Amino acid sequence: EGASLILRALVRRLDGRPLVVATLASEEPDALWDTYDPLFQRLGVGEVRHLAVTHRDHANAPETCTLFDGAGGVFFTGGDQLRI
């Protein structure tokens, strides 16, 4: 809400590259994704990717690792940081 100054600064630093949104710390990752995906798109991010890891084994899976290919940044949403 509001001017979103910090989020806008992040978007500028991406320089047109994709953004990975990590909802790892949340107990409701899908709800946060549903909030941040359209928000970052409205702020001009062309490609927003969702890093949602529910099990430790999934963290090292090839399809998870490729989310970072060419990404310009990673945004960690709120939640219990011990879950990361």
Coordinates of N, CA, C and O in Angstrom, one line a residue:
E1 N 0.8 -1.2 0.0 CA 0.0 0.0 0.0 C 0.9 1.2 0.0 O 2.1 1.2 0.3
G2 N 0.3 2.3 -0.3 CA 1.0 3.6 -0.3 C 2.0 3.7 -1.5 O 1.8 3.1 -2.6
A3 N 3.1 4.4 -1.3 CA 4.0 4.7 -2.3 C 4.9 3.5 -2.7 O 5.5 3.5 -3.7
S4 N 5.0 2.5 -1.8 CA 5.8 1.3 -2.1 C 7.2 1.7 -2.5 O 7.8 1.1 -3.4
L5 N 7.8 2.6 -1.7 CA 9.2 3.1 -2.1 C 10.2 2.0 -2.1 O 11.1 2.0 -3.0
I6 N 10.2 1.1 -1.1 CA 11.2 0.1 -1.1 C 11.0 -0.9 -2.2 O 12.0 -1.3 -2.9
L7 N 9.8 -1.3 -2.5 CA 9.5 -2.2 -3.6 C 9.9 -1.6 -5.0 O 10.5 -2.2 -5.8
R8 N 9.6 -0.3 -5.1 CA 10.0 0.4 -6.4 C 11.5 0.4 -6.5 O 12.0 0.3 -7.7
A9 N 12.2 0.6 -5.4 CA 13.7 0.7 -5.5 C 14.2 -0.7 -5.9 O 15.1 -0.8 -6.7
L10 N 13.6 -1.8 -5.4 CA 14.0 -3.1 -5.8 C 13.7 -3.3 -7.3 O 14.6 -3.8 -8.0
V11 N 12.6 -2.9 -7.8 CA 12.2 -3.1 -9.2 C 13.2 -2.4 -10.1 O 13.7 -2.9 -11.1
R12 N 13.6 -1.2 -9.7 CA 14.6 -0.4 -10.5 C 16.0 -1.2 -10.6 O 16.6 -1.2 -11.6
R13 N 16.4 -1.8 -9.5 CA 17.6 -2.5 -9.5 C 17.6 -3.8 -10.3 O 18.7 -4.4 -10.6
L14 N 16.4 -4.3 -10.6 CA 16.3 -5.6 -11.4 C 16.8 -5.3 -12.8 O 17.2 -6.3 -13.5
D15 N 16.7 -4.1 -13.3 CA 17.1 -3.7 -14.6 C 16.5 -4.6 -15.7 O 17.2 -5.1 -16.6
G16 N 15.2 -4.9 -15.6 CA 14.5 -5.7 -16.6 C 14.6 -7.2 -16.4 O 13.9 -7.9 -17.2
R17 N 15.4 -7.6 -15.5 CA 15.5 -9.1 -15.3 C 14.4 -9.6 -14.4 O 13.7 -8.8 -13.7
P18 N 14.1 -10.9 -14.4 CA 13.1 -11.5 -13.6 C 13.3 -11.3 -12.1 O 14.5 -11.2 -11.6
L19 N 12.3 -11.4 -11.3 CA 12.3 -11.3 -9.8 C 11.8 -12.7 -9.3 O 10.8 -13.2 -9.7
V20 N 12.5 -13.2 -8.3 CA 12.1 -14.4 -7.6 C 11.5 -14.0 -6.3 O 12.1 -13.3 -5.5
V21 N 10.2 -14.4 -6.0 CA 9.6 -14.1 -4.8 C 9.6 -15.4 -3.9 O 9.0 -16.4 -4.3
A22 N 10.2 -15.3 -2.8 CA 10.4 -16.4 -1.9 C 9.4 -16.3 -0.8 O 9.5 -15.5 0.1
T23 N 8.4 -17.3 -0.7 CA 7.4 -17.3 0.3 C 7.7 -18.4 1.3 O 6.8 -18.9 2.0
L24 N 9.0 -18.7 1.5 CA 9.4 -19.8 2.3 C 9.1 -19.7 3.8 O 8.8 -20.7 4.4
A25 N 9.1 -18.5 4.3 CA 8.9 -18.3 5.7 C 7.4 -18.3 6.1 O 7.1 -18.4 7.3
S26 N 6.5 -18.2 5.2 CA 5.1 -18.1 5.5 C 4.4 -19.5 5.6 O 4.8 -20.4 5.0
E27 N 3.5 -19.5 6.5 CA 2.6 -20.7 6.6 C 1.5 -20.7 5.6 O 0.8 -21.7 5.4
E28 N 1.4 -19.5 4.9 CA 0.4 -19.4 3.8 C 1.1 -18.8 2.6 O 0.8 -17.7 2.1
P29 N 2.0 -19.6 2.0 CA 2.8 -19.1 0.9 C 1.9 -18.7 -0.4 O 2.2 -17.8 -1.1
D30 N 0.9 -19.5 -0.6 CA 0.0 -19.2 -1.8 C -0.7 -17.9 -1.7 O -0.8 -17.1 -2.6
A31 N -1.1 -17.6 -0.5 CA -1.8 -16.3 -0.2 C -0.9 -15.1 -0.4 O -1.2 -14.1 -1.0
L32 N 0.4 -15.3 0.0 CA 1.4 -14.2 -0.2 C 1.7 -14.1 -1.7 O 1.9 -13.0 -2.2
W33 N 1.8 -15.2 -2.3 CA 2.1 -15.2 -3.8 C 1.0 -14.4 -4.5 O 1.3 -13.6 -5.4
D34 N -0.2 -14.7 -4.1 CA -1.4 -14.1 -4.8 C -1.4 -12.5 -4.5 O -2.0 -11.8 -5.3
T35 N -0.7 -12.1 -3.5 CA -0.6 -10.7 -3.2 C 0.6 -10.0 -4.0 O 0.4 -9.0 -4.7
Y36 N 1.7 -10.7 -3.9 CA 3.0 -10.1 -4.4 C 3.1 -10.2 -6.0 O 3.7 -9.3 -6.6
D37 N 2.6 -11.3 -6.5 CA 2.8 -11.4 -8.0 C 2.1 -10.3 -8.7 O 2.8 -9.6 -9.5
P38 N 0.8 -10.0 -8.5 CA 0.2 -8.9 -9.3 C 0.8 -7.5 -8.8 O 0.9 -6.6 -9.7
L39 N 1.2 -7.4 -7.6 CA 1.8 -6.1 -7.1 C 3.1 -5.8 -7.9 O 3.3 -4.7 -8.4
F40 N 4.0 -6.8 -8.0 CA 5.3 -6.6 -8.7 C 5.0 -6.4 -10.2 O 5.7 -5.6 -10.9
Q41 N 4.0 -7.1 -10.7 CA 3.7 -6.8 -12.2 C 3.2 -5.4 -12.4 O 3.6 -4.8 -13.4
R42 N 2.4 -4.9 -11.5 CA 1.9 -3.5 -11.6 C 3.1 -2.5 -11.5 O 3.0 -1.4 -12.1
L43 N 4.1 -2.9 -10.7 CA 5.3 -2.0 -10.6 C 6.3 -2.2 -11.7 O 7.3 -1.5 -11.8
G44 N 5.9 -3.0 -12.7 CA 6.7 -3.1 -13.9 C 7.6 -4.3 -14.1 O 8.4 -4.3 -15.0
V45 N 7.6 -5.2 -13.2 CA 8.4 -6.4 -13.3 C 7.8 -7.3 -14.4 O 6.6 -7.7 -14.3
G46 N 8.6 -7.6 -15.5 CA 8.0 -8.4 -16.6 C 7.8 -9.8 -16.3 O 6.9 -10.5 -16.8
E47 N 8.7 -10.4 -15.4 CA 8.6 -11.8 -15.1 C 8.8 -12.0 -13.6 O 9.9 -11.6 -13.1
V48 N 7.8 -12.5 -12.9 CA 7.8 -12.8 -11.5 C 7.7 -14.3 -11.3 O 6.8 -14.9 -11.8
R49 N 8.7 -14.8 -10.6 CA 8.8 -16.3 -10.4 C 8.5 -16.6 -8.9 O 9.0 -15.8 -8.0
H50 N 7.9 -17.7 -8.6 CA 7.5 -18.1 -7.2 C 8.4 -19.2 -6.7 O 8.4 -20.3 -7.3
L51 N 9.2 -18.9 -5.7 CA 10.0 -19.9 -5.0 C 9.2 -20.4 -3.8 O 9.1 -19.7 -2.8
A52 N 8.6 -21.5 -3.9 CA 7.7 -22.1 -2.9 C 8.3 -23.5 -2.6 O 8.0 -24.4 -3.3
V53 N 9.1 -23.6 -1.6 CA 9.6 -24.9 -1.2 C 9.0 -25.4 0.1 O 9.0 -24.8 1.1
T54 N 8.3 -26.6 0.0 CA 7.6 -27.1 1.1 C 8.4 -28.2 1.8 O 8.1 -28.5 3.0
H55 N 9.3 -28.8 1.1 CA 10.2 -29.9 1.7 C 11.6 -29.6 1.4 O 11.9 -29.1 0.3
R56 N 12.5 -29.9 2.3 CA 13.9 -29.7 2.1 C 14.5 -30.3 0.8 O 15.3 -29.7 0.1
D57 N 14.0 -31.5 0.5 CA 14.5 -32.2 -0.7 C 14.1 -31.4 -2.0 O 14.9 -31.4 -3.0
H58 N 13.0 -30.7 -2.0 CA 12.6 -29.9 -3.1 C 13.5 -28.6 -3.3 O 13.6 -28.1 -4.4
A59 N 14.2 -28.2 -2.3 CA 15.1 -27.0 -2.4 C 16.2 -27.2 -3.4 O 16.6 -26.3 -4.1
N60 N 16.7 -28.4 -3.5 CA 17.8 -28.7 -4.4 C 17.4 -29.3 -5.8 O 18.2 -29.7 -6.6
A61 N 16.1 -29.4 -6.0 CA 15.6 -30.0 -7.2 C 16.0 -29.1 -8.4 O 16.0 -27.9 -8.3
P62 N 16.3 -29.7 -9.6 CA 16.7 -28.9 -10.7 C 15.6 -27.8 -11.1 O 16.0 -26.7 -11.4
E63 N 14.3 -28.1 -11.0 CA 13.3 -27.1 -11.4 C 13.3 -26.0 -10.4 O 12.9 -24.9 -10.8
T64 N 13.7 -26.2 -9.2 CA 13.8 -25.1 -8.2 C 15.0 -24.2 -8.5 O 14.9 -23.0 -8.5
C65 N 16.1 -24.9 -8.7 CA 17.3 -24.1 -9.0 C 17.2 -23.3 -10.3 O 17.8 -22.2 -10.3
T66 N 16.5 -23.7 -11.3 CA 16.4 -22.9 -12.5 C 15.6 -21.7 -12.3 O 15.7 -20.8 -13.2
L67 N 14.8 -21.5 -11.2 CA 14.1 -20.3 -11.0 C 15.0 -19.1 -10.9 O 14.7 -18.0 -11.2
F68 N 16.3 -19.4 -10.5 CA 17.3 -18.3 -10.3 C 18.0 -17.9 -11.6 O 18.7 -16.9 -11.6
D69 N 17.9 -18.7 -12.6 CA 18.6 -18.4 -13.9 C 18.2 -17.1 -14.4 O 17.0 -16.8 -14.8
G70 N 19.1 -16.2 -14.5 CA 18.9 -14.9 -15.1 C 18.2 -13.9 -14.2 O 17.9 -12.8 -14.6
A71 N 17.8 -14.3 -13.0 CA 17.1 -13.4 -12.1 C 17.9 -12.2 -11.7 O 19.1 -12.3 -11.5
G72 N 17.3 -11.1 -11.5 CA 17.9 -9.9 -11.0 C 17.9 -9.7 -9.5 O 18.6 -8.9 -9.0
G73 N 17.0 -10.5 -8.9 CA 16.9 -10.3 -7.4 C 15.9 -11.4 -6.8 O 15.2 -12.1 -7.6
V74 N 16.0 -11.5 -5.5 CA 15.1 -12.3 -4.8 C 14.5 -11.5 -3.7 O 15.1 -10.8 -2.9
F75 N 13.1 -11.6 -3.6 CA 12.4 -10.9 -2.5 C 11.8 -11.9 -1.6 O 11.1 -12.8 -1.9
F76 N 12.2 -11.8 -0.3 CA 11.7 -12.7 0.8 C 10.5 -12.0 1.4 O 10.6 -10.9 2.0
T77 N 9.4 -12.7 1.4 CA 8.2 -12.2 2.1 C 8.3 -12.5 3.6 O 9.2 -13.1 4.1
G78 N 7.4 -12.0 4.4 CA 7.4 -12.2 5.8 C 7.0 -13.6 6.2 O 6.6 -14.4 5.5
G79 N 7.1 -13.7 7.5 CA 6.8 -15.0 8.1 C 7.8 -15.4 9.2 O 8.6 -14.6 9.6
D80 N 7.8 -16.7 9.5 CA 8.8 -17.2 10.5 C 10.1 -17.5 9.8 O 10.2 -18.4 9.1
Q81 N 11.1 -16.6 10.0 CA 12.4 -16.7 9.3 C 13.1 -18.0 9.6 O 14.0 -18.4 8.8
L82 N 12.8 -18.7 10.6 CA 13.4 -20.0 10.9 C 13.0 -21.1 9.9 O 13.6 -22.1 9.8
R83 N 11.9 -20.8 9.2 CA 11.4 -21.8 8.2 C 12.3 -21.7 6.9 O 12.2 -22.6 6.1
I84 N 13.1 -20.7 6.8 CA 13.9 -20.5 5.5 C 15.0 -21.5 5.5 O 15.8 -21.8 6.1

